[in-house]
PDB file of N, CA and C in Angstrom:
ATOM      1  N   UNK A 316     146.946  -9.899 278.401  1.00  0.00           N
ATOM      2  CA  UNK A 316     147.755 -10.642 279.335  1.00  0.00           C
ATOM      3  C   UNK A 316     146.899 -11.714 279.992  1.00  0.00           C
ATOM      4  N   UNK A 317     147.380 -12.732 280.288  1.00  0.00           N
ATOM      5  CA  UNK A 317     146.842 -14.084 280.773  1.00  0.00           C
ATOM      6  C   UNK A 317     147.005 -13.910 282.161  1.00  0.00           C
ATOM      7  N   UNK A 318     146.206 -13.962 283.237  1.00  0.00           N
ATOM      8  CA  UNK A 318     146.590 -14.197 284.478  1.00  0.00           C
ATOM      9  C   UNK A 318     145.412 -15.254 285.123  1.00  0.00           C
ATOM     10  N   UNK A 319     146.502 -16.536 285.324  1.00  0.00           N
ATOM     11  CA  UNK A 319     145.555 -17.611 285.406  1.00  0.00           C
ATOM     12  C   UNK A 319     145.304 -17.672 287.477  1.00  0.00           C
ATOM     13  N   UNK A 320     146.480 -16.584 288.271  1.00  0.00           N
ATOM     14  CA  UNK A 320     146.073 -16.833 289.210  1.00  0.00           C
ATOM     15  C   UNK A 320     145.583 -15.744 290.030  1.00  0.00           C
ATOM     16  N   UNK A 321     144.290 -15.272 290.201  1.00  0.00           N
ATOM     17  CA  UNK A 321     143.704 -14.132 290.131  1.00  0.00           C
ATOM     18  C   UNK A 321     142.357 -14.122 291.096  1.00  0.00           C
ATOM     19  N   UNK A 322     142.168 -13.191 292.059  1.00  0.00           N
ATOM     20  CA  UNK A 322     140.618 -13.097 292.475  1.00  0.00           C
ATOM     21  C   UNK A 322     139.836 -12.562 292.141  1.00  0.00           C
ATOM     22  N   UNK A 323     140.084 -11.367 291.288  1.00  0.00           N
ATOM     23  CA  UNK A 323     139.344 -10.657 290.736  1.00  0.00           C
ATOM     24  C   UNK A 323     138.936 -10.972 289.222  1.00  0.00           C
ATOM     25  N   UNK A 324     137.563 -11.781 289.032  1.00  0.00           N
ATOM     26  CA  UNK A 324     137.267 -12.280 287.928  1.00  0.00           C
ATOM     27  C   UNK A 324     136.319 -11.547 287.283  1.00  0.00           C
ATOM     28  N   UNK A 325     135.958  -9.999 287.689  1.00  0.00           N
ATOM     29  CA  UNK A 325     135.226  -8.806 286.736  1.00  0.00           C
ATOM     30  C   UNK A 325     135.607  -8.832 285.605  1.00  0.00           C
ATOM     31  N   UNK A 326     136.849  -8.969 284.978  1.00  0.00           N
ATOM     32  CA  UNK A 326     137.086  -8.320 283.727  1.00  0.00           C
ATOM     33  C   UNK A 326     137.041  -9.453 282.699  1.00  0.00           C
ATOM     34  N   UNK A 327     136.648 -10.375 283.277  1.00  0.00           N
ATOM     35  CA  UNK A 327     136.351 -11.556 282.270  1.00  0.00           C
ATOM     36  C   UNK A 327     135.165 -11.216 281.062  1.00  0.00           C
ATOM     37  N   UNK A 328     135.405 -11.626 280.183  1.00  0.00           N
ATOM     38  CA  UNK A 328     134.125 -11.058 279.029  1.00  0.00           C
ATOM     39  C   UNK A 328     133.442 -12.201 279.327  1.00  0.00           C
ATOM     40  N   UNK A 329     132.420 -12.042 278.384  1.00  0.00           N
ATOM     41  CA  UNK A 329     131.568 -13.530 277.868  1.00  0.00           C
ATOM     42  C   UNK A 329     132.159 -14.327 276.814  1.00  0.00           C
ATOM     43  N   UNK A 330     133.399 -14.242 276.007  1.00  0.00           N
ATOM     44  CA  UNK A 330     134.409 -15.180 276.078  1.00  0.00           C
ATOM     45  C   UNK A 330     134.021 -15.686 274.222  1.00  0.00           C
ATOM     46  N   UNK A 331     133.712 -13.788 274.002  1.00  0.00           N
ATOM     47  CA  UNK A 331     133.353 -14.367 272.077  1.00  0.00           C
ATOM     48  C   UNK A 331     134.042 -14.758 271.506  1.00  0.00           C
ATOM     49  N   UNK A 332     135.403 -14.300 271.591  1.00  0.00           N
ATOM     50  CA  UNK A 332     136.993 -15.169 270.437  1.00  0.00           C
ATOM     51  C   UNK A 332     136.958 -16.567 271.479  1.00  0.00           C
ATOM     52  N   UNK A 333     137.466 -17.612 270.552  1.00  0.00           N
ATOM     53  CA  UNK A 333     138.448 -18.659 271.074  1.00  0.00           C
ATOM     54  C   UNK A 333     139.142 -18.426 272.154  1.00  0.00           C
ATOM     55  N   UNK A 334     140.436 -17.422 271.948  1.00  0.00           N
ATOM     56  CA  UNK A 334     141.049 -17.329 273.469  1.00  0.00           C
ATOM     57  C   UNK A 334     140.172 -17.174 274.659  1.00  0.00           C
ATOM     58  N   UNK A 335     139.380 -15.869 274.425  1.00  0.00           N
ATOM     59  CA  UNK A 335     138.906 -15.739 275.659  1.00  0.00           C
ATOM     60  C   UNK A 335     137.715 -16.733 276.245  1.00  0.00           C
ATOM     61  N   UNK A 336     137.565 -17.880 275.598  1.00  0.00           N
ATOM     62  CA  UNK A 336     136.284 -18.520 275.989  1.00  0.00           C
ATOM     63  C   UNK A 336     137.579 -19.213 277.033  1.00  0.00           C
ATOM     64  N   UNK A 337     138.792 -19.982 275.914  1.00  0.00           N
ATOM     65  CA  UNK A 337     139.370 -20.704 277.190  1.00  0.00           C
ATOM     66  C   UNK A 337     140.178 -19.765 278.621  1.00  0.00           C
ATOM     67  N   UNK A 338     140.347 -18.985 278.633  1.00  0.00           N
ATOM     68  CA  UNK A 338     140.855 -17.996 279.725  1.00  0.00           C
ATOM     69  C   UNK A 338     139.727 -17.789 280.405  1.00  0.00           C
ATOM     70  N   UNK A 339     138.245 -17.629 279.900  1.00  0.00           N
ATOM     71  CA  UNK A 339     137.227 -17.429 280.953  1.00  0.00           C
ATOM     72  C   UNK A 339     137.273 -18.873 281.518  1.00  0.00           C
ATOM     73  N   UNK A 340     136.918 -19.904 280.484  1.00  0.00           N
ATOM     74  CA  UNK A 340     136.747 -21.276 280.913  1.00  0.00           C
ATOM     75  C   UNK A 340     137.570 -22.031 282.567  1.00  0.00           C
ATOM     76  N   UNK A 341     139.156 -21.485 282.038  1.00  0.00           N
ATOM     77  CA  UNK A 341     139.899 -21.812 282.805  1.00  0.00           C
ATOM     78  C   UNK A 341     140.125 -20.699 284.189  1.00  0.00           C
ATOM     79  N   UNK A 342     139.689 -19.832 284.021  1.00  0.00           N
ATOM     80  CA  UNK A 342     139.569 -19.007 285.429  1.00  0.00           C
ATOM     81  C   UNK A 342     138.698 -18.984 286.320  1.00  0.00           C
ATOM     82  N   UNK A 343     137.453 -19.418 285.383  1.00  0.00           N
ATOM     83  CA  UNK A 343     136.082 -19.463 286.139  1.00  0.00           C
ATOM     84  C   UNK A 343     136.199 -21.043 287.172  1.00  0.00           C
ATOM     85  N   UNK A 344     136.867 -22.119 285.825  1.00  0.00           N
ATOM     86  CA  UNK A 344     137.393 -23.414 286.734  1.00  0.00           C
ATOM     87  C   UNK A 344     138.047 -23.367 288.158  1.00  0.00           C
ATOM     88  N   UNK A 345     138.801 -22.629 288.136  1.00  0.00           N
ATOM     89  CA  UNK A 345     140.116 -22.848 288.987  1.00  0.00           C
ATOM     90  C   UNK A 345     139.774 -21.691 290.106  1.00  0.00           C
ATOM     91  N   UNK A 346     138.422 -20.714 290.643  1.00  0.00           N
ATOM     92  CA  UNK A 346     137.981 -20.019 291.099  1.00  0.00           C
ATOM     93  C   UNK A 346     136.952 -21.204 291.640  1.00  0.00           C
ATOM     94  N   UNK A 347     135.904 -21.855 290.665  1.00  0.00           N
ATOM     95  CA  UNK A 347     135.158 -22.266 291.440  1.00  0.00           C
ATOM     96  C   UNK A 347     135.959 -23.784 292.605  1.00  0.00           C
ATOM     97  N   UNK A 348     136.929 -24.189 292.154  1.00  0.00           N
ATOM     98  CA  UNK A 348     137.328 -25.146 292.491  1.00  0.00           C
ATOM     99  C   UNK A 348     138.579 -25.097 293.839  1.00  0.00           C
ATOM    100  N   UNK A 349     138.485 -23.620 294.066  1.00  0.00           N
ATOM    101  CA  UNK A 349     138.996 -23.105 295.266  1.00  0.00           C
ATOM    102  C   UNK A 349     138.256 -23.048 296.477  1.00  0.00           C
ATOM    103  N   UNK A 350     138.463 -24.122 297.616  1.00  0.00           N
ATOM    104  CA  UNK A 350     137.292 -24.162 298.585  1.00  0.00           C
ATOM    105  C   UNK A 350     137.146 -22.633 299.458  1.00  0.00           C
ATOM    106  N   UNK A 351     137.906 -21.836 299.017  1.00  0.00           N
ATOM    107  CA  UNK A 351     137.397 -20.549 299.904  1.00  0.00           C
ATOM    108  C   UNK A 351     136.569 -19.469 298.790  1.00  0.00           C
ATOM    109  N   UNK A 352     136.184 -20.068 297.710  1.00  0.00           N
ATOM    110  CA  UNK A 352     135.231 -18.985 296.533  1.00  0.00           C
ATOM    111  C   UNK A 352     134.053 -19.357 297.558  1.00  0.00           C
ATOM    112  N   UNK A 353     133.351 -18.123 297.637  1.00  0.00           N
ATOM    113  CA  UNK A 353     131.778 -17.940 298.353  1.00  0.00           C
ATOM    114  C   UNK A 353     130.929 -18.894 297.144  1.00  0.00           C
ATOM    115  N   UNK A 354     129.787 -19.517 298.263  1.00  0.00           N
ATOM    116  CA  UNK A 354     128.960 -20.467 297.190  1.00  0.00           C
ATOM    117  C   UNK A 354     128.237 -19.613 295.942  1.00  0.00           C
ATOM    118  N   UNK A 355     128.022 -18.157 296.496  1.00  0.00           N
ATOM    119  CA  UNK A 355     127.412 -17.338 295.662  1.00  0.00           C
ATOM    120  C   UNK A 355     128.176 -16.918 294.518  1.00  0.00           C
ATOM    121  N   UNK A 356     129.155 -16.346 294.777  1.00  0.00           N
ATOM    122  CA  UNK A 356     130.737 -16.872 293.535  1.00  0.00           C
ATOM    123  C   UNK A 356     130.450 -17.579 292.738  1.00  0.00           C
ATOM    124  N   UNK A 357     130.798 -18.970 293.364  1.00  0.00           N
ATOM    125  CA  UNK A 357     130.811 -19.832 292.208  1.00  0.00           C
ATOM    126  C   UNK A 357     129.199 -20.290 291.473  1.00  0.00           C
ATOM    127  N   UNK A 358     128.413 -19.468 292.024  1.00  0.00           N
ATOM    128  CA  UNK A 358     127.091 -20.101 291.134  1.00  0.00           C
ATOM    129  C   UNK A 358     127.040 -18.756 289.720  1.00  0.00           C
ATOM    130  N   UNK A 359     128.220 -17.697 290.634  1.00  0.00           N
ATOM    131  CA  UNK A 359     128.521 -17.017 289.129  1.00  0.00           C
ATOM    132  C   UNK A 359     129.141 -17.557 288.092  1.00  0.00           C
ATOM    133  N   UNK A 360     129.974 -18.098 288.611  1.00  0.00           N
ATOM    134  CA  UNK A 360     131.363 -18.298 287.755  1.00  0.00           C
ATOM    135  C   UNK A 360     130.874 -19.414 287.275  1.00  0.00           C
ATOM    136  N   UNK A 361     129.898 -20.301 287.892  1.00  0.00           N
ATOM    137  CA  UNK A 361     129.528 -21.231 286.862  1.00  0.00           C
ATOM    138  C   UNK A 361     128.881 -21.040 285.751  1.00  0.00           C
ATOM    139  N   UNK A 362     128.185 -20.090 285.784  1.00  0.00           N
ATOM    140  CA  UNK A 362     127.161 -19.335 284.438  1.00  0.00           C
ATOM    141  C   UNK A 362     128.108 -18.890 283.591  1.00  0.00           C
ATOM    142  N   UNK A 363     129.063 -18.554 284.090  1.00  0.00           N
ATOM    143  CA  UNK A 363     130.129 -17.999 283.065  1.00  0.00           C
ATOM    144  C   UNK A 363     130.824 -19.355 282.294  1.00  0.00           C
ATOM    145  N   UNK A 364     131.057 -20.223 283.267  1.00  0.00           N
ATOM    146  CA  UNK A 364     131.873 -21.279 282.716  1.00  0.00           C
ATOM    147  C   UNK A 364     130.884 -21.937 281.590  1.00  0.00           C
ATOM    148  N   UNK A 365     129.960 -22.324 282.118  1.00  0.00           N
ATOM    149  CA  UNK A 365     129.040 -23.078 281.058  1.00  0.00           C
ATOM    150  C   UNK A 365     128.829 -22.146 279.809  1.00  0.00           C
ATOM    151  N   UNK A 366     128.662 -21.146 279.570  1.00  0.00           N
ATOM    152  CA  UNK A 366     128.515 -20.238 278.707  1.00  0.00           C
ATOM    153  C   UNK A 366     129.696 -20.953 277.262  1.00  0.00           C
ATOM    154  N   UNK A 367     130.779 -20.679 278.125  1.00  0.00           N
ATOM    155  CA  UNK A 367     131.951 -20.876 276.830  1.00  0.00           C
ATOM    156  C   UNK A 367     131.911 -22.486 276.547  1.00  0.00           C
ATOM    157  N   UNK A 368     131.047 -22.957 276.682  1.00  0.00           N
ATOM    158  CA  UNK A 368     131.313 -24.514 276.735  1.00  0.00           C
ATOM    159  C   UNK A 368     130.997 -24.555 274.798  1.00  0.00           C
ATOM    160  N   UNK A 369     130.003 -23.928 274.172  1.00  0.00           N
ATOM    161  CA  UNK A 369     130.020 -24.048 272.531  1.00  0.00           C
ATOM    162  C   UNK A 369     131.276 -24.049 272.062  1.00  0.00           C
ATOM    163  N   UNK A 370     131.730 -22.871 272.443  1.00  0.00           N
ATOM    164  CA  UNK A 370     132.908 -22.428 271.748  1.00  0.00           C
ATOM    165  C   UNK A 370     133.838 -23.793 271.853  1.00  0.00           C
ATOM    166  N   UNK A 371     134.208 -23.915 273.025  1.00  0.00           N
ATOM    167  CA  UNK A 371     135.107 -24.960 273.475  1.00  0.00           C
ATOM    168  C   UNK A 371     135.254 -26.468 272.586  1.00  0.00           C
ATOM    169  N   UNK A 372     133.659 -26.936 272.849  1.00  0.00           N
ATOM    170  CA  UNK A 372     133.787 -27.533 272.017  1.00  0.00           C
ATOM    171  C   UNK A 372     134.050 -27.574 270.770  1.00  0.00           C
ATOM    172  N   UNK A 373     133.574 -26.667 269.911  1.00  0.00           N
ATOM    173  CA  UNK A 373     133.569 -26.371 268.692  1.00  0.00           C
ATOM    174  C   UNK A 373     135.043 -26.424 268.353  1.00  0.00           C
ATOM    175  N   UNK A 374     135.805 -25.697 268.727  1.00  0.00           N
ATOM    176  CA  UNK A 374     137.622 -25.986 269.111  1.00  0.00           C
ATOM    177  C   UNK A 374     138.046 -27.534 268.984  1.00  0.00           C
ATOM    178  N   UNK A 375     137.235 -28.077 270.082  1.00  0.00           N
ATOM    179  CA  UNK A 375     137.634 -29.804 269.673  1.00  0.00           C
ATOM    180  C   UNK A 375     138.392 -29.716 271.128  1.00  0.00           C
ATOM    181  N   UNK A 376     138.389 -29.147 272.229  1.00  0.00           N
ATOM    182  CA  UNK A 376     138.951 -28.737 273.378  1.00  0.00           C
ATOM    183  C   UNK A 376     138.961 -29.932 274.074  1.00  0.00           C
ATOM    184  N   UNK A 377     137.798 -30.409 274.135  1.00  0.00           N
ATOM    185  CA  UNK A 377     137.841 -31.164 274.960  1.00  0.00           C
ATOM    186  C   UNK A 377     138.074 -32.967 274.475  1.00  0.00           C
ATOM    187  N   UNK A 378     138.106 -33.151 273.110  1.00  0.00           N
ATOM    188  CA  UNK A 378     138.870 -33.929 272.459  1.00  0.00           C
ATOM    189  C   UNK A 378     140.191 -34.139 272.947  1.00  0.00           C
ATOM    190  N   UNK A 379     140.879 -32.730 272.824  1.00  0.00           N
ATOM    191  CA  UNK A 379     141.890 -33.147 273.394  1.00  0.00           C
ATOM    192  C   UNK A 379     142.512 -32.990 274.756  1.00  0.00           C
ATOM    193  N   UNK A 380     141.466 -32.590 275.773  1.00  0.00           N
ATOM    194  CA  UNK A 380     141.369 -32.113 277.607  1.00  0.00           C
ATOM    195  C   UNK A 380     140.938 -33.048 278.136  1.00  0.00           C
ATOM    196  N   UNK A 381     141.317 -33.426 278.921  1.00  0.00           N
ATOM    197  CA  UNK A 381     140.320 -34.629 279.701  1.00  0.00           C
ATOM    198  C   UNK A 381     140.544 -33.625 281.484  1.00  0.00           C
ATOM    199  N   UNK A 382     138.756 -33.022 281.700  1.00  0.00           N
ATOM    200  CA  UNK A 382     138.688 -32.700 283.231  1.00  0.00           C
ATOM    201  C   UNK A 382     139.066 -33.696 283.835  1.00  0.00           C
ATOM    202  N   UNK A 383     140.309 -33.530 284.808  1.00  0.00           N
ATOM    203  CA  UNK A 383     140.141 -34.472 286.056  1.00  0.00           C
ATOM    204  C   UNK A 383     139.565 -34.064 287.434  1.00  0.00           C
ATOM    205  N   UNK A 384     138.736 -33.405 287.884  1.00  0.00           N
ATOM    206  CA  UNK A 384     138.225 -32.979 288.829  1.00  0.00           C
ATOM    207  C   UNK A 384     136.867 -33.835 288.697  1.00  0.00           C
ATOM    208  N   UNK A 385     136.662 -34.686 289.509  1.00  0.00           N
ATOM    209  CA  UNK A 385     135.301 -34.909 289.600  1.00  0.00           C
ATOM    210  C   UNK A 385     134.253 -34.546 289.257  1.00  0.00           C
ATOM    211  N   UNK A 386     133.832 -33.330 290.156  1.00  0.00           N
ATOM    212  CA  UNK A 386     132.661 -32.668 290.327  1.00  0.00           C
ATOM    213  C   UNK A 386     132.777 -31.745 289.267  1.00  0.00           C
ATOM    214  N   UNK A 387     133.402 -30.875 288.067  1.00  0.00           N
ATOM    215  CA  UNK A 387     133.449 -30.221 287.229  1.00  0.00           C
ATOM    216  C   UNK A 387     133.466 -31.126 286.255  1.00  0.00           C
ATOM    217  N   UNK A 388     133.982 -32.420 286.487  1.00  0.00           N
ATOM    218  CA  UNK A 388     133.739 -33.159 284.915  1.00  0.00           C
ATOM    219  C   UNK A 388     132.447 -34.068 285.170  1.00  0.00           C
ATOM    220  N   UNK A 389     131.944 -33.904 286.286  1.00  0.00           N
ATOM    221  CA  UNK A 389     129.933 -34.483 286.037  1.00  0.00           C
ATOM    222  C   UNK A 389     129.106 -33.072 285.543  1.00  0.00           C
ATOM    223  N   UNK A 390     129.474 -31.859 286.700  1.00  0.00           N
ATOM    224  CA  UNK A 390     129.149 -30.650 285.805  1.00  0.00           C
ATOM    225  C   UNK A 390     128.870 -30.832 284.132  1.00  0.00           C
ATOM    226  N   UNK A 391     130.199 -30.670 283.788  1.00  0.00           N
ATOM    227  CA  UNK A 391     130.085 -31.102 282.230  1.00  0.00           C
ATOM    228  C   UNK A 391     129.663 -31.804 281.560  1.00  0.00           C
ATOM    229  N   UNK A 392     129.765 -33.242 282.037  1.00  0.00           N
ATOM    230  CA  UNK A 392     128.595 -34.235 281.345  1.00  0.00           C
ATOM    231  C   UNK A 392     127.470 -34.069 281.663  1.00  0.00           C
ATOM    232  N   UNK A 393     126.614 -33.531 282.667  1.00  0.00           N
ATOM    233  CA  UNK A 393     125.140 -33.104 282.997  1.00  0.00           C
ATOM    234  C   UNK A 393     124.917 -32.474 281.917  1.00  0.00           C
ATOM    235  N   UNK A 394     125.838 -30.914 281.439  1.00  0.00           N
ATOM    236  CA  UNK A 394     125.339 -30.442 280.086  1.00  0.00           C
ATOM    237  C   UNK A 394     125.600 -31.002 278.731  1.00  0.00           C
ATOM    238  N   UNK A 395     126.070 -31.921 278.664  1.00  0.00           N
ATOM    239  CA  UNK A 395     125.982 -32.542 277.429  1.00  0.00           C
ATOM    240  C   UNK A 395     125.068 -34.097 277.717  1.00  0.00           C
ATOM    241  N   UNK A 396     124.141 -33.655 278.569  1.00  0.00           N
ATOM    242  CA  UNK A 396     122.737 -34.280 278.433  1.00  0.00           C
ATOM    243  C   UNK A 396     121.409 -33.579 278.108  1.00  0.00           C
ATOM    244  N   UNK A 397     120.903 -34.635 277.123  1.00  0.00           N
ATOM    245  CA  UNK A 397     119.633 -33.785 276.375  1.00  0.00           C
ATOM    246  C   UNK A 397     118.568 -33.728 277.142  1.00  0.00           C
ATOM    247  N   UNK A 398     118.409 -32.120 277.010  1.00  0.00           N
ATOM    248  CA  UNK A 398     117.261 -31.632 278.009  1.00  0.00           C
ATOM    249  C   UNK A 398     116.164 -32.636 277.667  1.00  0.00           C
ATOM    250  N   UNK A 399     115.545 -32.653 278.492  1.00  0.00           N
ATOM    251  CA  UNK A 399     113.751 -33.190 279.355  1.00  0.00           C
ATOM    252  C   UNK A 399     113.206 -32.419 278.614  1.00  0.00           C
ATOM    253  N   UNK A 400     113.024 -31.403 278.452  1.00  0.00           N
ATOM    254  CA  UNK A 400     111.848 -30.408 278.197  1.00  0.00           C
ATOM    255  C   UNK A 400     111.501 -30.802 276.573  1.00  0.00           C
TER     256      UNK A 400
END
């Protein structure tokens, strides 16, 4: 079952099938992008979010998604910049 409006984000996997990368993707989004998630929260939910970002792409997701949130779509382009190291 899909439940996209939810506080309890424990039962989220690490998001190995397709579906569940975008159901983590999109819960972990819409959690961190709630101004009452604790900052400590969302520095979870961001590890989670970035996680499914292979998959996602690999899908072609974001080919056809365009983030409109600001600050989650610099998020995203930060990681699709090539590391320094």
């Amino acid at each position: 079952m899909i439940r996209l409006v939810t506080s309890d984000y424990s039962d989220l996997d690490g998001g190995q099938e397709a579906g569940h990368a975008l159901v983590t993707f999109v819960a972990c989004a819409h959690a961190m992008l709630d101004p009452v998630t604790p900052e400590e929260r969302v520095r979870t939910l961001e590890h989670r979010l970035l996680a499914q970002l292979p998959t996602l792409r690999a899908l072609g997701v974001f080919d056809l998604f365009a983030v409109r949130d600001p600050a989650l779509a610099a998020l995203l382009a930060d990681e699709n910049e090539p590391s320094m190291t």
